[in-house]
CSV table of C-alpha atoms in Angstrom, one decimal:
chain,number,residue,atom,x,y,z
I,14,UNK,CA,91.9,-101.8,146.9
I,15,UNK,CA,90.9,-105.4,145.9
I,16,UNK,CA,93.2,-108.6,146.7
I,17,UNK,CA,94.4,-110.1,143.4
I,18,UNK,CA,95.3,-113.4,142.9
I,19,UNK,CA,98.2,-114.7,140.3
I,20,UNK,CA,95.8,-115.7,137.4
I,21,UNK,CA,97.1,-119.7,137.2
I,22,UNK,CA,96.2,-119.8,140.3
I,23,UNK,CA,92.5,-118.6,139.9
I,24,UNK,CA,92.4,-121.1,137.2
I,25,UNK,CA,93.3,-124.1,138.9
I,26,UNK,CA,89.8,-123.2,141.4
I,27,UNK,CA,88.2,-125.0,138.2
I,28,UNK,CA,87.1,-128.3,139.0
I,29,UNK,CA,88.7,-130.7,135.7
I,30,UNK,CA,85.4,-132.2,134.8
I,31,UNK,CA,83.6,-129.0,136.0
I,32,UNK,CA,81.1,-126.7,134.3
I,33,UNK,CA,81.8,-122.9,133.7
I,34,UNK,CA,79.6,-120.3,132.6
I,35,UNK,CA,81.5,-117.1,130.8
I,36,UNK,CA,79.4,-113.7,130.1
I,37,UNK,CA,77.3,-113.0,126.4
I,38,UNK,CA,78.4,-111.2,123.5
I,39,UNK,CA,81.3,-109.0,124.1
I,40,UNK,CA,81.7,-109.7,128.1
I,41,UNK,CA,83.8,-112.7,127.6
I,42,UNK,CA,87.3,-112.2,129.7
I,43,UNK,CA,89.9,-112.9,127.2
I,44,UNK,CA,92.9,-113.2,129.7
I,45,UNK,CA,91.5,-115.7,131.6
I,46,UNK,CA,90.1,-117.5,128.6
I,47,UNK,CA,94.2,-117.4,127.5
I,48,UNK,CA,94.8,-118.9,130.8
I,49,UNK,CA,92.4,-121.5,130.8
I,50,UNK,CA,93.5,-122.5,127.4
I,51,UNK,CA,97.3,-123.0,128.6
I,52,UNK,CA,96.6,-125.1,131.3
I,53,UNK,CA,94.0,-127.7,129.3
I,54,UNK,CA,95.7,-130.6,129.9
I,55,UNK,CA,94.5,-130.2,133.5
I,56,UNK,CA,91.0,-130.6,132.2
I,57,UNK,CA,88.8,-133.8,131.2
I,58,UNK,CA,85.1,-132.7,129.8
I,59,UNK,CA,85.1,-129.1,131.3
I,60,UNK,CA,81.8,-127.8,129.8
I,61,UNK,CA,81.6,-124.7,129.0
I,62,UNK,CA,78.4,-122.4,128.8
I,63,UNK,CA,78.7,-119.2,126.7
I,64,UNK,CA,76.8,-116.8,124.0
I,65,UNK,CA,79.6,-115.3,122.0
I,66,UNK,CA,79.5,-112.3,119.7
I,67,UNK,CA,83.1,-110.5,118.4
I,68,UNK,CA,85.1,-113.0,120.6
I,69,UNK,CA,88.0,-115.2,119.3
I,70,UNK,CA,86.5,-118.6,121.1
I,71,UNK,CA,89.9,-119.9,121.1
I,72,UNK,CA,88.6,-122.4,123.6
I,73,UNK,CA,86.4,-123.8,120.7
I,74,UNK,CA,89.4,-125.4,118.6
I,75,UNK,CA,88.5,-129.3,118.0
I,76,UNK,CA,92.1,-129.8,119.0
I,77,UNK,CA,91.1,-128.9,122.1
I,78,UNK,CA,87.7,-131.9,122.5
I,79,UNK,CA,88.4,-134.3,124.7
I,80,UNK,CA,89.5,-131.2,127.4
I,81,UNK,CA,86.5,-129.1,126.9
I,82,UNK,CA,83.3,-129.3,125.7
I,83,UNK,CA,81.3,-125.9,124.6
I,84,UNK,CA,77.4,-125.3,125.1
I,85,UNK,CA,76.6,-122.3,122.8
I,86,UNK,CA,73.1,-120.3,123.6
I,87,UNK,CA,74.3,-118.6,120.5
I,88,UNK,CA,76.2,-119.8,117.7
I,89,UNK,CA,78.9,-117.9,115.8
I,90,UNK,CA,81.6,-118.7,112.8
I,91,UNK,CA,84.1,-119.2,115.2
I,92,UNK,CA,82.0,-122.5,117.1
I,93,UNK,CA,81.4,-124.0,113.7
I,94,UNK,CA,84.3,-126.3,113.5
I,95,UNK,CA,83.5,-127.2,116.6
I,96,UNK,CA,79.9,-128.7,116.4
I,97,UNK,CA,81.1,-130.3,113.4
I,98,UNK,CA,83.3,-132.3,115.6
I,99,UNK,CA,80.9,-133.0,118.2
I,100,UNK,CA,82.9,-130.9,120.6
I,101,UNK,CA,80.1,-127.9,120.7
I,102,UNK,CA,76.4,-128.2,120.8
I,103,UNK,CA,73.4,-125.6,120.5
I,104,UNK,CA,71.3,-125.3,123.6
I,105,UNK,CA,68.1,-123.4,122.0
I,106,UNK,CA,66.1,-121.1,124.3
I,107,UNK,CA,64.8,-117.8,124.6
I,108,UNK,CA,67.1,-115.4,126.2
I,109,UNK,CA,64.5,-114.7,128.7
I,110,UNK,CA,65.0,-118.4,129.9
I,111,UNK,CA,68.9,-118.7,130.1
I,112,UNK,CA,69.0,-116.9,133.8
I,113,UNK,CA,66.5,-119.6,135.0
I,114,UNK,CA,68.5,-122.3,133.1
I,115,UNK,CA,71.7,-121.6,134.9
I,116,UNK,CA,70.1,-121.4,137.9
I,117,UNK,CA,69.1,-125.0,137.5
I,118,UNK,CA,72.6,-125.7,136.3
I,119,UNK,CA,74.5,-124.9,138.9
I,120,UNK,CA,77.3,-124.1,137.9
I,121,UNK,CA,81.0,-124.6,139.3
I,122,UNK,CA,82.4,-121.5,138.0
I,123,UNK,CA,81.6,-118.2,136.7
I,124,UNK,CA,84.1,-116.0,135.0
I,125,UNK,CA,83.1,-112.1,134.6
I,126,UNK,CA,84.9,-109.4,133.5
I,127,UNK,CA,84.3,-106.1,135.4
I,128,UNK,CA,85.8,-102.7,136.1
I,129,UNK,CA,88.0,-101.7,138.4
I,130,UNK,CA,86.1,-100.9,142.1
I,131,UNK,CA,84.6,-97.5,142.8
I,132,UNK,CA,85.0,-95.8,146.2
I,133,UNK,CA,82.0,-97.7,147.8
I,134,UNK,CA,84.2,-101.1,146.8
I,135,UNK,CA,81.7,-101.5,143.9
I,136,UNK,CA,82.0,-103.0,139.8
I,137,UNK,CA,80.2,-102.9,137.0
I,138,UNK,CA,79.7,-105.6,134.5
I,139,UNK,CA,79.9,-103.2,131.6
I,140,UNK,CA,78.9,-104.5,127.9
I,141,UNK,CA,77.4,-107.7,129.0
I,142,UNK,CA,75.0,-108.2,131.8
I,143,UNK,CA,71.8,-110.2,130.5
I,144,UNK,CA,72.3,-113.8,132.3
I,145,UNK,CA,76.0,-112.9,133.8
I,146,UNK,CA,74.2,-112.1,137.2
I,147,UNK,CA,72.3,-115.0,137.1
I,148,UNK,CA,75.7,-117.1,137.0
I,149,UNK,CA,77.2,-115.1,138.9
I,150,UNK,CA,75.0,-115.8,141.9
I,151,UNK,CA,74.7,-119.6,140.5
I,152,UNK,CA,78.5,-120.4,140.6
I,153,UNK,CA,80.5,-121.9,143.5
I,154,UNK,CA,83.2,-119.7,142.6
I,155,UNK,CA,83.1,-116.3,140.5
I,156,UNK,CA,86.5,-115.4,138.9
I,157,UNK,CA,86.5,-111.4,137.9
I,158,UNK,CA,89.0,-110.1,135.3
I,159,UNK,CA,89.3,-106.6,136.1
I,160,UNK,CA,89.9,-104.5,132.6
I,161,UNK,CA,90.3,-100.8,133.1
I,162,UNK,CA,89.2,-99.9,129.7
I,163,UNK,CA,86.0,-101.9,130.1
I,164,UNK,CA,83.1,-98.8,130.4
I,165,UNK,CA,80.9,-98.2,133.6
I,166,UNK,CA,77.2,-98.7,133.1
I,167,UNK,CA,75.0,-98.4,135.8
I,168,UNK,CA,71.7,-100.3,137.4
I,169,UNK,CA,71.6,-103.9,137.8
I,170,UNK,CA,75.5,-104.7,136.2
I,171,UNK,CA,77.0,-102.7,139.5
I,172,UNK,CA,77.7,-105.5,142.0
I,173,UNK,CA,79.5,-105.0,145.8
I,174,UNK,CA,83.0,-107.1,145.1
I,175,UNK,CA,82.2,-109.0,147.9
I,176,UNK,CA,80.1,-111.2,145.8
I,177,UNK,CA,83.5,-112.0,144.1
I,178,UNK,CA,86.1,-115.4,145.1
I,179,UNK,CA,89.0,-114.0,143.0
I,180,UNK,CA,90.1,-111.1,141.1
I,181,UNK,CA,92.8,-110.9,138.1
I,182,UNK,CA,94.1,-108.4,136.5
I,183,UNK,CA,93.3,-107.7,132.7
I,184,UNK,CA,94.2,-104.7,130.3
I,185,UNK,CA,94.0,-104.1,126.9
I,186,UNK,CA,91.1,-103.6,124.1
I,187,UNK,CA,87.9,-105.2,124.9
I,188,UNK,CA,86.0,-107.4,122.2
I,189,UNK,CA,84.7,-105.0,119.6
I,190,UNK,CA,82.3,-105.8,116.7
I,191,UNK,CA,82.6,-103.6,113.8
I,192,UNK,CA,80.3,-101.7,112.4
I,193,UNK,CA,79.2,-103.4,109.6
I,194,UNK,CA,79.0,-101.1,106.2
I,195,UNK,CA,75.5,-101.0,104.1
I,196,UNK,CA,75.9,-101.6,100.7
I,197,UNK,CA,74.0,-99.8,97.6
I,198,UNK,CA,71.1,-103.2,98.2
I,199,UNK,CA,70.6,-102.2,102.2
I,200,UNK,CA,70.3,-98.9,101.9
I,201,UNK,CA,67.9,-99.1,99.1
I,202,UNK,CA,65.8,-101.7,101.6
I,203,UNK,CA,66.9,-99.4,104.8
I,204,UNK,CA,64.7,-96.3,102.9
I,205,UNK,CA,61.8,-98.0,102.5
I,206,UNK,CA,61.5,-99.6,105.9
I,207,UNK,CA,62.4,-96.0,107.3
I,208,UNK,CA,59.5,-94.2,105.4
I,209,UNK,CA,57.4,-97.2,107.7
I,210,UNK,CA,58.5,-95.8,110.8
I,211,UNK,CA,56.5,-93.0,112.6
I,212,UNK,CA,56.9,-89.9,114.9
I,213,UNK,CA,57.6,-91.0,118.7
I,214,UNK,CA,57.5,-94.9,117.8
I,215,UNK,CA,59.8,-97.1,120.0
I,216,UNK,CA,62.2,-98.9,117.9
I,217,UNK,CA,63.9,-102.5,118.3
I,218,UNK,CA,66.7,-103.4,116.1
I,219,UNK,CA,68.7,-106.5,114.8
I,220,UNK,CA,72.6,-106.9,114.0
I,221,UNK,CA,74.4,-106.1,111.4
I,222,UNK,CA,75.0,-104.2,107.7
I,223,UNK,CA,71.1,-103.7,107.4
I,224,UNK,CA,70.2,-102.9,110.9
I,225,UNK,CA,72.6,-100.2,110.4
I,226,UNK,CA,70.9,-99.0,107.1
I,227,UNK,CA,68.1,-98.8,108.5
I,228,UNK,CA,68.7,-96.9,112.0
I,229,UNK,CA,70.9,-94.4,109.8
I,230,UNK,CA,68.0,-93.6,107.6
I,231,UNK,CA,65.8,-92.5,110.6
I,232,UNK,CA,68.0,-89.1,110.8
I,233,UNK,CA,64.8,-87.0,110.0
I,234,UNK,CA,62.3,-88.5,112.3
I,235,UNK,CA,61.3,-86.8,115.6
I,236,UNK,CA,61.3,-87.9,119.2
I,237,UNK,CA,62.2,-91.8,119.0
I,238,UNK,CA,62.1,-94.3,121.3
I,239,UNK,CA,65.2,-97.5,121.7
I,240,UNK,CA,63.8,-100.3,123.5
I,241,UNK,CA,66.1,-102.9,121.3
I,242,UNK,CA,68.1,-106.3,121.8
I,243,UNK,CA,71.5,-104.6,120.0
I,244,UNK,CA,72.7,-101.0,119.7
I,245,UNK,CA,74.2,-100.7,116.9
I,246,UNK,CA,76.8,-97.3,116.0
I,247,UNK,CA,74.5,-96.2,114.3
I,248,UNK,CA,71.8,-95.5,117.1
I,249,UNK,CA,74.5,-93.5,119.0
I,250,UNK,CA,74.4,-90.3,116.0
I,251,UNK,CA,70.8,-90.6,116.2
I,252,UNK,CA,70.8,-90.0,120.3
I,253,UNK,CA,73.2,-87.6,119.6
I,254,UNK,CA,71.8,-85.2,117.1
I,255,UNK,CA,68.3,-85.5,119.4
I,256,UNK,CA,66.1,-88.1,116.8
I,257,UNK,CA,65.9,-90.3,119.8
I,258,UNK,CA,63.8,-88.8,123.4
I,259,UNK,CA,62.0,-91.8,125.1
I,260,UNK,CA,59.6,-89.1,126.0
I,261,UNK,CA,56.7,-91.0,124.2
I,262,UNK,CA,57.6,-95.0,125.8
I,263,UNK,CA,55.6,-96.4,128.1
I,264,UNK,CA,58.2,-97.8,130.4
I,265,UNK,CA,61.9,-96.4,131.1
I,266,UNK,CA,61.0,-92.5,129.6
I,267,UNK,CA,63.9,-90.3,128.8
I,268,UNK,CA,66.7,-94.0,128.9
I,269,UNK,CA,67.7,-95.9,126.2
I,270,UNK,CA,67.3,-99.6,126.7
I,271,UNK,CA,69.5,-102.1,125.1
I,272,UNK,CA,69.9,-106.0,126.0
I,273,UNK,CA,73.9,-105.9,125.7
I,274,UNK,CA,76.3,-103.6,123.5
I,275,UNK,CA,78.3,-104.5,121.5
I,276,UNK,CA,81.3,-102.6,121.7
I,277,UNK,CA,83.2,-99.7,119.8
I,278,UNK,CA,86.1,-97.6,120.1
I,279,UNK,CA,83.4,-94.3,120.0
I,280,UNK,CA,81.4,-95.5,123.0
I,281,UNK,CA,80.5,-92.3,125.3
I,282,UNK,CA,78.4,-92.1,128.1
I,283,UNK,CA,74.7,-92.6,127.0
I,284,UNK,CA,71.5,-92.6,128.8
I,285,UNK,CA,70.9,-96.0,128.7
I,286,UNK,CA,69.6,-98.6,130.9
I,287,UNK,CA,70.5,-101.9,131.4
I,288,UNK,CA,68.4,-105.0,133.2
């Protein structure tokens, strides 16, 4: 069992002119984002570090400015508001920088979202682990929602939970992106780029309606490799009916390797590794 701690009072471990650092894509902790939200009058120029994908950013409403202010590695529909009110800025970098960045940074906090513990008082980070470790071992303080329905995935997103200040308790559905459906134009495109793609080649693929034309089209190719920054639904029905091996890469054979997932309802347990 892990100690957990009311979730107003995790929330008041943030320094008010402090700096947080929340997970990428579909890692963000949405109960503790709630919380943090209610309790924003507490705050004066909190700045807040995140890459969002299929989250809310409720945190991001201009009404909110002069409590936080939002650095985006990754901008979505849901920031634009808010760097049109000065309240949220772009910070452009390769991904492969951000770890280092917020090592540099420093930050105050880092929030995570995690499963609940294994026998050996273990977590896994889940969907999202590309620069959450690097926070995570950046921060002052790490604040861990614990979702139940958030999947396991193992190699470098299973952390001891001693490396964890305070635990809260979350439930419900995690942050899902929906599969975006190809129209008559994208699958027309997806069939030629297919007919481009060889026997035992290692794939990389992009987001949405046309990244999923285009891994759907690759049903009648042989022994495929993933080795991508997004898996898209799509790329599961191709592990699944045996198109994609990793026999034939030249690093992690026989695993899948993704930079983050984005979440579905359909997700079932998948070779894959994850950084």
């Amino acid at each position: 069992m892990i100690p957990y701690t009311p979730i107003d009072q995790a929330i008041a471990q943030i320094p008010k002119s402090g700096t947080v650092v929340l997970p990428g894509l579909s890692g963000e902790p949405l109960h503790l984002l709630d919380a943090l939200v209610s309790d924003r009058e507490r705050f004066t120029g909190l700045t807040i570090y995140h890459m969002p994908l299929a989250t809310p950013c409720h945190y991001a409403n201009p009404l909110y400015k002069e409590h936080f202010q939002i650095r985006s590695f990754l901008l979505n529909g849901q920031v634009k508001e808010a760097v049109k009110q000065n309240m949220a800025e772009y910070v452009p970098m390769n991904l492969s920088n951000v770890p280092g960045y917020i090592e540099t940074l420093q930050p105050d906090v880092a929030f995570i979202m995690c499963t609940e513990p294994n026998a050996e008082r273990h977590v896994s980070l889940g969907v999202s682990c590309d620069y959450t470790l690097a926070a995570l071992w950046a921060a002052d303080v790490v604040i861990a929602e614990v979702n139940p329905s958030l999947p396991w995935t193992d190699g470098a997103p299973v952390i001891s939970t001693e490396e964890i200040n305070y635990f809260v308790k979350g439930e419900g559905q995690l942050n899902e992106l929906s599969a975006a459906v190809p129209g008559e134009l994208e699958q027309q495109i997806a069939t030629h780029v297919a007919a481009l793609v060889p026997d035992k080649a290692t794939i990389q693929v992009g987001i949405g309606s046309l990244a999923n034309a285009v891994v759907a089209s690759l049903h009648d190719k042989q022994e495929l490799g993933v080795h991508t920054g997004t898996f898209p639904e799509a790329m599961i029905q191709l592990i699944n009916d045996g198109v994609v091996t990793n026999e034939h890469k030249e690093v992690d054979q026989a695993k899948s390797w993704p930079r983050a997932s984005s979440v579905q309802r359909n997700c079932t347990p998948l070779p894959i590794a994850i950084p």
